[in-house]
Amino acid sequence: MNTKIWLSSPHMGGEELTFVNEAFAANWIAPLGPNVDGFEAELSNVTGVKHVAALSSGTSALHLALILAGVGREDEVICQSMTFSASANPIMYVGALPVFVDSEKDTWNMDPDLLEEVIIDRIKKGKKPKAIIVVHLYGMPAKMEEIVAIARKYEITLIEDAAEALGSSYKGTACGAFGDYGILSFNGNKIITTSGGGALISNDEAAVRQARFLATQARDNAPHYQHSHVGYNYRMSNICAGIGRGQLKVLHERVEQRRSNKSFYTQTLGQLPGIKFLEEVPGSFSNFWLTTLVIDPAISKGVTRENIRLALEADNIESRPLWKPMHLQPVFAGAPAYVNGVSEELFNTGLCLPSGSNLMRADLERVAKIIRNLFD
Ligand SMILES: *Cc1c(COP(=O)(O)O)cnc(C)c1O
């Protein structure tokens, strides 16, 4: 059997252990501590967002963002349908109703025109949505100028799910820095990892202070355990933050490596009939967390996404269909959805190729050869 090629696996930079060893030497294992403070300050530098709370996951960051936005039972939250389920699940945690919005064809992210139609329709039906969750899927910046303008016009809190987009930007502004709140993920498959973790970022100092408070069991200021709010155990540990500090030192390299994977694939496969890669639009800079393509069987002489995926699998290579939209997921069957067919078509015809920053040239060539062979 050929060696396994993963879709996106952890890639240590070398300095992680230095930070972790420091934590061990000081017995600063848990919780919080100097690595957490350092990681938060460094993330603030990288994103240009003033305040950062390091948390146990991107999902917990989204949960806290919804709480800070005042979302509660019976409220409605607009959410991009083309995403990973973790974008939408926290809407259910707070007892609100997700309202799904389809994508546009340039970035595969939330369609701004449709977003405005949805807001108008929800208001007409009797309820103004409390928040909007926009996602920079696969690291590709969404159309933020339009989306920010709409959120401001209707005075709706904007939450940016930048879990897949650390290192991506639009016209020089980092993904995650446009909204009222941004969230990041350092899960094992993301562009950098803390083995598991996330962050909430915002320029609103009081909001981030409140997030830290809620994330540490909402302990009131008293010598005994005293609580006036429901709290959560959502903070990042000092050990995980140490891994994150080491990873941040190589973030720039990781972005370049993933972008170079994407260039390799477009150069070697871009001319095949019916294959189209997701590309940047003017002004946008993608970390190309994953290289993604769609294939049109009418032009590809019958080669389908599944033909490619199964041929790769037979050679011990992991690839994955594009994320199944939330409005097609059984768990969200009851939620309102405003669709235009774009995300469903992406799901039916799209594939994520192995995209790890630790892939070797020979790995990429192995992937490309198998795909090219299907067209011979
Ligand atoms: C990974 C991911 C999340 C969740 O992050 P976790 O750290 O795994 O909880 C949220 N949204 C998107 C789009 C993701 O890819």
Short mmCIF file of C-alpha atoms and ligand atoms in Angstrom, two decimals:
data_model
loop_
_atom_site.label_atom_id
_atom_site.label_comp_id
_atom_site.label_asym_id
_atom_site.label_seq_id
_atom_site.Cartn_x
_atom_site.Cartn_y
_atom_site.Cartn_z
CA MET A 1 0.00 0.00 0.00
CA ASN A 2 1.24 3.49 -0.83
CA THR A 3 1.78 5.82 2.12
CA LYS A 4 -1.30 7.72 3.22
CA ILE A 5 -1.79 11.26 1.96
CA TRP A 6 -4.10 13.25 4.24
CA LEU A 7 -6.40 16.10 3.34
CA SER A 8 -4.86 18.42 5.94
CA SER A 9 -2.76 17.19 8.85
CA PRO A 10 -0.98 19.02 11.70
CA HIS A 11 2.41 20.50 10.78
CA MET A 12 4.61 21.54 13.67
CA GLY A 13 7.10 24.33 13.17
CA GLY A 14 9.76 23.37 15.72
CA GLU A 15 9.39 26.03 18.40
CA GLU A 16 6.17 24.70 19.92
CA LEU A 17 8.07 22.54 22.45
CA THR A 18 10.09 25.52 23.66
CA PHE A 19 6.91 27.22 24.84
CA VAL A 20 5.43 23.99 26.20
CA ASN A 21 8.68 23.20 28.08
CA GLU A 22 8.64 26.67 29.64
CA ALA A 23 5.14 26.00 30.89
CA PHE A 24 6.24 22.64 32.35
CA ALA A 25 9.28 24.19 34.02
CA ALA A 26 7.09 26.78 35.75
CA ASN A 27 4.37 24.15 36.48
CA TRP A 28 2.04 26.47 34.57
CA ILE A 29 0.10 23.56 33.10
CA ALA A 30 -3.39 24.90 33.55
CA PRO A 31 -5.33 27.04 33.21
CA LEU A 32 -4.36 30.35 31.59
CA GLY A 33 -0.85 31.71 32.27
CA PRO A 34 1.85 33.49 30.25
CA ASN A 35 1.42 31.46 27.05
CA VAL A 36 -2.28 32.34 26.92
CA ASP A 37 -1.50 36.04 27.40
CA GLY A 38 1.29 35.84 24.81
CA PHE A 39 -0.83 33.94 22.29
CA GLU A 40 -3.65 36.47 22.63
CA ALA A 41 -1.30 39.43 22.10
CA GLU A 42 0.34 37.73 19.11
CA LEU A 43 -3.03 36.89 17.54
CA SER A 44 -4.03 40.52 17.97
CA ASN A 45 -0.89 41.52 16.03
CA VAL A 46 -1.53 39.04 13.24
CA THR A 47 -5.20 39.97 12.74
CA GLY A 48 -5.05 43.68 13.55
CA VAL A 49 -8.00 43.17 15.92
CA LYS A 50 -7.45 44.79 19.31
CA HIS A 51 -8.82 42.20 21.72
CA VAL A 52 -8.58 38.41 21.72
CA ALA A 53 -9.90 35.69 24.02
CA ALA A 54 -8.17 32.33 23.54
CA LEU A 55 -10.76 29.58 23.94
CA SER A 56 -11.12 25.81 23.86
CA SER A 57 -12.52 25.72 20.31
CA GLY A 58 -13.87 27.75 17.42
CA THR A 59 -17.31 26.36 18.26
CA SER A 60 -17.17 27.77 21.80
CA ALA A 61 -16.05 31.13 20.35
CA LEU A 62 -19.16 31.18 18.14
CA HIS A 63 -21.35 30.24 21.10
CA LEU A 64 -19.95 33.14 23.15
CA ALA A 65 -20.26 35.56 20.20
CA LEU A 66 -23.98 34.75 19.98
CA ILE A 67 -24.41 35.28 23.73
CA LEU A 68 -22.55 38.61 23.53
CA ALA A 69 -24.79 39.62 20.61
CA GLY A 70 -27.74 39.06 22.95
CA VAL A 71 -29.18 36.19 20.93
CA GLY A 72 -31.63 34.10 22.90
CA ARG A 73 -34.68 31.88 22.61
CA GLU A 74 -37.03 32.63 19.71
CA ASP A 75 -34.49 34.93 18.04
CA GLU A 76 -33.46 34.38 14.44
CA VAL A 77 -29.84 34.19 13.24
CA ILE A 78 -28.92 34.32 9.57
CA CYS A 79 -26.20 31.82 8.70
CA GLN A 80 -24.34 30.94 5.53
CA SER A 81 -25.65 27.54 4.39
CA MET A 82 -22.43 26.50 2.63
CA THR A 83 -20.33 25.76 5.69
CA PHE A 84 -19.28 23.20 8.29
CA SER A 85 -21.95 22.36 10.89
CA ALA A 86 -19.97 24.08 13.68
CA SER A 87 -20.99 27.46 12.20
CA ALA A 88 -24.66 26.68 12.79
CA ASN A 89 -24.78 24.42 15.86
CA PRO A 90 -24.19 27.24 18.39
CA ILE A 91 -27.38 28.93 17.11
CA MET A 92 -29.20 25.89 18.50
CA TYR A 93 -27.25 26.05 21.80
CA VAL A 94 -28.84 29.45 22.54
CA GLY A 95 -32.29 28.25 21.50
CA ALA A 96 -32.49 30.49 18.43
CA LEU A 97 -33.65 29.67 14.91
CA PRO A 98 -31.07 29.45 12.10
CA VAL A 99 -32.13 31.01 8.80
CA PHE A 100 -29.89 29.73 6.03
CA VAL A 101 -28.70 31.81 3.09
CA ASP A 102 -27.15 30.42 -0.10
CA SER A 103 -23.86 31.38 -1.74
CA GLU A 104 -22.71 33.35 -4.77
CA LYS A 105 -20.53 31.84 -7.48
CA ASP A 106 -17.33 33.93 -7.17
CA THR A 107 -16.27 33.08 -3.61
CA TRP A 108 -18.75 30.28 -2.76
CA ASN A 109 -19.63 32.32 0.35
CA MET A 110 -22.79 34.18 1.41
CA ASP A 111 -24.58 35.92 -1.47
CA PRO A 112 -24.92 39.59 -0.38
CA ASP A 113 -27.92 40.29 -2.66
CA LEU A 114 -29.75 37.28 -1.30
CA LEU A 115 -28.76 38.29 2.25
CA GLU A 116 -30.52 41.62 1.88
CA GLU A 117 -33.63 39.95 0.39
CA VAL A 118 -33.70 37.56 3.35
CA ILE A 119 -33.44 40.37 5.91
CA ILE A 120 -36.29 42.24 4.23
CA ASP A 121 -38.40 39.08 4.09
CA ARG A 122 -37.76 38.13 7.73
CA ILE A 123 -38.66 41.67 8.85
CA LYS A 124 -41.83 41.46 6.75
CA LYS A 125 -42.67 38.13 8.42
CA GLY A 126 -42.43 39.87 11.80
CA LYS A 127 -38.90 39.42 13.15
CA LYS A 128 -35.65 41.22 12.47
CA PRO A 129 -32.72 38.76 12.63
CA LYS A 130 -30.48 39.29 15.66
CA ALA A 131 -27.18 38.32 14.03
CA ILE A 132 -25.54 37.28 10.77
CA ILE A 133 -22.89 34.54 10.60
CA VAL A 134 -20.78 34.83 7.46
CA VAL A 135 -18.08 32.24 6.71
CA HIS A 136 -14.78 32.47 4.79
CA LEU A 137 -14.99 28.90 3.58
CA TYR A 138 -11.77 27.09 2.60
CA GLY A 139 -9.94 30.31 3.46
CA MET A 140 -11.58 32.33 0.67
CA PRO A 141 -12.69 35.79 1.85
CA ALA A 142 -16.42 36.40 1.51
CA LYS A 143 -17.69 39.60 -0.15
CA MET A 144 -17.18 41.61 3.01
CA GLU A 145 -17.64 45.16 1.69
CA GLU A 146 -21.20 44.35 0.63
CA ILE A 147 -22.00 42.22 3.67
CA VAL A 148 -20.66 44.77 6.19
CA ALA A 149 -22.70 47.50 4.46
CA ILE A 150 -25.90 45.44 4.71
CA ALA A 151 -25.29 44.52 8.36
CA ARG A 152 -24.77 48.24 9.18
CA LYS A 153 -27.78 49.37 7.15
CA TYR A 154 -30.11 47.06 9.06
CA GLU A 155 -28.16 47.35 12.35
CA ILE A 156 -27.62 43.62 12.75
CA THR A 157 -24.62 42.16 14.61
CA LEU A 158 -22.11 40.63 12.20
CA ILE A 159 -20.20 37.52 13.29
CA GLU A 160 -17.40 36.35 11.03
CA ASP A 161 -16.53 32.67 11.06
CA ALA A 162 -12.85 32.81 10.05
CA ALA A 163 -12.11 29.31 11.42
CA GLU A 164 -10.63 28.29 8.07
CA ALA A 165 -9.24 31.69 7.13
CA LEU A 166 -6.41 32.72 9.46
CA GLY A 167 -3.90 34.44 7.17
CA SER A 168 -6.53 35.41 4.57
CA SER A 169 -7.46 39.03 3.93
CA TYR A 170 -9.56 41.31 1.78
CA LYS A 171 -8.01 44.58 0.60
CA GLY A 172 -5.43 44.28 3.37
CA THR A 173 -7.88 43.66 6.23
CA ALA A 174 -7.65 40.25 7.88
CA CYS A 175 -10.58 37.87 7.70
CA GLY A 176 -12.21 38.03 11.13
CA ALA A 177 -11.54 41.77 11.47
CA PHE A 178 -14.60 43.03 9.55
CA GLY A 179 -17.41 41.94 11.84
CA ASP A 180 -18.47 42.92 15.33
CA TYR A 181 -16.97 39.57 16.35
CA GLY A 182 -14.61 37.22 14.56
CA ILE A 183 -13.87 33.64 15.45
CA LEU A 184 -10.80 31.50 14.72
CA SER A 185 -10.16 27.78 15.10
CA PHE A 186 -6.94 25.93 15.92
CA ASN A 187 -8.39 22.47 15.47
CA GLY A 188 -5.95 19.81 14.22
CA ASN A 189 -6.91 20.15 10.55
CA LYS A 190 -6.73 23.97 10.35
CA ILE A 191 -3.87 26.04 8.93
CA ILE A 192 -2.24 26.18 12.36
CA THR A 193 -3.26 24.13 15.38
CA THR A 194 -3.05 24.14 19.17
CA SER A 195 -4.17 20.48 19.03
CA GLY A 196 -7.64 21.87 19.69
CA GLY A 197 -8.63 25.46 20.38
CA GLY A 198 -10.16 28.66 19.12
CA ALA A 199 -10.40 32.38 19.70
CA LEU A 200 -12.91 35.19 19.79
CA ILE A 201 -11.59 38.46 18.38
CA SER A 202 -13.18 41.90 18.58
CA ASN A 203 -12.31 45.58 18.86
CA ASP A 204 -14.90 45.84 21.64
CA GLU A 205 -12.84 45.57 24.81
CA ALA A 206 -15.80 45.15 27.17
CA ALA A 207 -17.22 42.36 25.02
CA VAL A 208 -13.97 40.39 25.07
CA ARG A 209 -13.66 40.91 28.83
CA GLN A 210 -17.18 39.52 29.19
CA ALA A 211 -16.27 36.56 26.94
CA ARG A 212 -13.32 35.71 29.23
CA PHE A 213 -15.60 36.00 32.25
CA LEU A 214 -18.26 33.70 30.78
CA ALA A 215 -15.57 31.26 29.58
CA THR A 216 -14.23 30.78 33.13
CA GLN A 217 -17.52 29.74 34.77
CA ALA A 218 -18.74 33.33 35.24
CA ARG A 219 -17.22 33.70 38.68
CA ASP A 220 -18.23 36.91 40.43
CA ASN A 221 -15.64 38.83 42.40
CA ALA A 222 -15.81 37.15 45.83
CA PRO A 223 -13.59 34.92 48.00
CA HIS A 224 -16.16 32.11 47.79
CA TYR A 225 -17.69 30.75 44.58
CA GLN A 226 -20.37 33.27 43.69
CA HIS A 227 -22.32 33.32 40.40
CA SER A 228 -24.89 35.68 38.90
CA HIS A 229 -24.65 34.30 35.34
CA VAL A 230 -24.56 30.89 33.70
CA GLY A 231 -20.90 30.21 32.93
CA TYR A 232 -18.92 27.95 30.63
CA ASN A 233 -15.60 26.13 30.79
CA TYR A 234 -14.31 27.44 27.47
CA ARG A 235 -10.80 28.80 28.13
CA MET A 236 -7.66 27.61 26.36
CA SER A 237 -5.02 25.96 28.55
CA ASN A 238 -1.53 27.35 28.94
CA ILE A 239 -0.10 24.19 27.27
CA CYS A 240 -2.29 24.50 24.16
CA ALA A 241 -1.47 28.21 23.93
CA GLY A 242 2.23 27.28 23.99
CA ILE A 243 1.72 25.10 20.92
CA GLY A 244 -0.16 27.99 19.33
CA ARG A 245 2.70 30.44 19.95
CA GLY A 246 5.12 28.10 18.19
CA GLN A 247 2.66 27.66 15.32
CA LEU A 248 2.15 31.41 14.90
CA LYS A 249 5.88 31.75 14.20
CA VAL A 250 5.40 29.74 11.01
CA LEU A 251 1.94 30.98 9.99
CA HIS A 252 3.33 33.01 7.11
CA GLU A 253 5.23 29.96 5.80
CA ARG A 254 2.13 27.79 6.16
CA VAL A 255 0.09 30.20 4.09
CA GLU A 256 2.78 30.26 1.38
CA GLN A 257 2.98 26.45 1.39
CA ARG A 258 -0.78 26.06 0.98
CA ARG A 259 -0.87 28.70 -1.73
CA SER A 260 1.93 26.90 -3.51
CA ASN A 261 -0.06 23.61 -3.36
CA LYS A 262 -2.92 25.45 -5.01
CA SER A 263 -0.61 26.82 -7.74
CA PHE A 264 0.78 23.35 -8.39
CA TYR A 265 -2.71 21.90 -8.81
CA THR A 266 -3.93 24.67 -11.11
CA GLN A 267 -0.80 24.39 -13.24
CA THR A 268 -0.96 20.61 -13.57
CA LEU A 269 -4.75 20.11 -13.67
CA GLY A 270 -6.23 23.46 -14.63
CA GLN A 271 -6.32 22.65 -18.35
CA LEU A 272 -8.29 19.41 -17.95
CA PRO A 273 -11.73 19.74 -19.55
CA GLY A 274 -14.52 20.61 -17.12
CA ILE A 275 -12.29 21.28 -14.08
CA LYS A 276 -12.48 24.68 -12.40
CA PHE A 277 -10.62 25.74 -9.25
CA LEU A 278 -11.92 28.24 -6.70
CA GLU A 279 -9.96 31.43 -7.45
CA GLU A 280 -9.42 34.73 -5.67
CA VAL A 281 -11.40 37.78 -6.79
CA PRO A 282 -9.65 41.18 -7.11
CA GLY A 283 -8.68 42.45 -3.64
CA SER A 284 -8.90 39.10 -1.94
CA PHE A 285 -5.99 37.07 -0.58
CA SER A 286 -6.78 33.47 0.36
CA ASN A 287 -4.68 31.24 2.59
CA PHE A 288 -5.95 28.41 0.34
CA TRP A 289 -6.42 26.30 3.44
CA LEU A 290 -7.83 23.68 1.09
CA THR A 291 -7.49 23.60 -2.68
CA THR A 292 -10.99 23.05 -4.04
CA LEU A 293 -12.38 22.38 -7.49
CA VAL A 294 -15.65 21.70 -9.26
CA ILE A 295 -16.04 19.39 -12.21
CA ASP A 296 -18.68 19.65 -14.92
CA PRO A 297 -19.31 16.10 -16.24
CA ALA A 298 -20.84 17.51 -19.43
CA ILE A 299 -17.42 18.91 -20.37
CA SER A 300 -15.16 16.40 -18.62
CA LYS A 301 -16.08 13.48 -20.92
CA GLY A 302 -18.06 11.96 -18.08
CA VAL A 303 -15.44 12.13 -15.31
CA THR A 304 -17.23 13.00 -12.07
CA ARG A 305 -16.24 14.21 -8.64
CA GLU A 306 -16.87 10.71 -7.30
CA ASN A 307 -14.63 9.13 -9.99
CA ILE A 308 -11.81 11.36 -8.79
CA ARG A 309 -12.48 10.84 -5.09
CA LEU A 310 -12.65 7.04 -5.42
CA ALA A 311 -9.54 6.82 -7.63
CA LEU A 312 -7.62 8.81 -5.00
CA GLU A 313 -9.03 6.66 -2.20
CA ALA A 314 -7.89 3.49 -4.02
CA ASP A 315 -4.35 4.90 -3.83
CA ASN A 316 -4.64 5.69 -0.09
CA ILE A 317 -5.20 9.42 -0.70
CA GLU A 318 -7.79 11.33 1.30
CA SER A 319 -9.98 13.87 -0.49
CA ARG A 320 -13.47 15.07 0.47
CA PRO A 321 -16.59 16.35 -1.28
CA LEU A 322 -17.23 20.06 -0.72
CA TRP A 323 -19.14 20.62 2.54
CA LYS A 324 -22.80 19.62 2.39
CA PRO A 325 -24.88 22.77 2.83
CA MET A 326 -26.72 23.17 6.13
CA HIS A 327 -30.12 23.51 4.44
CA LEU A 328 -29.67 19.93 3.14
CA GLN A 329 -28.65 18.49 6.53
CA PRO A 330 -31.29 16.37 8.31
CA VAL A 331 -30.56 18.11 11.63
CA PHE A 332 -31.60 21.49 10.16
CA ALA A 333 -34.54 20.22 8.08
CA GLY A 334 -36.97 22.46 9.96
CA ALA A 335 -35.03 25.70 9.50
CA PRO A 336 -36.01 28.31 6.93
CA ALA A 337 -33.63 28.45 3.96
CA TYR A 338 -33.29 30.90 1.09
CA VAL A 339 -31.60 29.06 -1.74
CA ASN A 340 -30.48 29.78 -5.29
CA GLY A 341 -28.99 26.38 -6.17
CA VAL A 342 -25.34 27.45 -5.90
CA SER A 343 -24.33 25.56 -2.75
CA GLU A 344 -26.24 22.42 -3.74
CA GLU A 345 -24.45 22.37 -7.10
CA LEU A 346 -21.10 22.88 -5.35
CA PHE A 347 -21.85 19.95 -3.06
CA ASN A 348 -22.77 17.73 -6.01
CA THR A 349 -19.79 18.55 -8.20
CA GLY A 350 -17.01 19.78 -5.90
CA LEU A 351 -13.97 18.21 -4.26
CA CYS A 352 -11.29 19.24 -1.74
CA LEU A 353 -7.82 18.00 -2.69
CA PRO A 354 -5.05 17.08 -0.24
CA SER A 355 -3.76 20.49 0.87
CA GLY A 356 -1.52 20.08 3.91
CA SER A 357 1.45 22.42 4.23
CA ASN A 358 3.56 19.31 4.93
CA LEU A 359 2.88 17.67 1.56
CA MET A 360 5.97 16.99 -0.54
CA ARG A 361 6.28 17.68 -4.22
CA ALA A 362 6.14 13.89 -4.83
CA ASP A 363 2.83 13.68 -2.90
CA LEU A 364 1.28 16.41 -5.03
CA GLU A 365 2.56 14.71 -8.18
CA ARG A 366 1.02 11.42 -7.06
CA VAL A 367 -2.37 13.13 -6.64
CA ALA A 368 -2.14 14.96 -9.98
CA LYS A 369 -1.12 11.84 -11.89
CA ILE A 370 -4.13 9.86 -10.69
CA ILE A 371 -6.49 12.64 -11.70
CA ARG A 372 -4.85 13.14 -15.11
CA ASN A 373 -5.06 9.39 -15.78
CA LEU A 374 -8.85 9.51 -15.43
CA PHE A 375 -8.96 11.86 -18.41
CA ASP A 376 -6.71 9.75 -20.72
C1 LIG B 1 -13.43 24.04 12.15
C2 LIG B 1 -14.54 24.98 11.94
C3 LIG B 1 -15.28 25.48 13.01
C4 LIG B 1 -15.16 24.99 14.41
O1 LIG B 1 -13.94 25.07 14.99
P1 LIG B 1 -13.55 24.04 16.17
O2 LIG B 1 -12.30 24.63 16.71
O3 LIG B 1 -13.32 22.72 15.51
O4 LIG B 1 -14.65 24.02 17.14
C5 LIG B 1 -16.26 26.43 12.75
N1 LIG B 1 -16.51 26.84 11.50
C6 LIG B 1 -15.82 26.37 10.44
C7 LIG B 1 -16.15 26.90 9.09
C8 LIG B 1 -14.83 25.40 10.63
O5 LIG B 1 -14.19 24.92 9.57
#
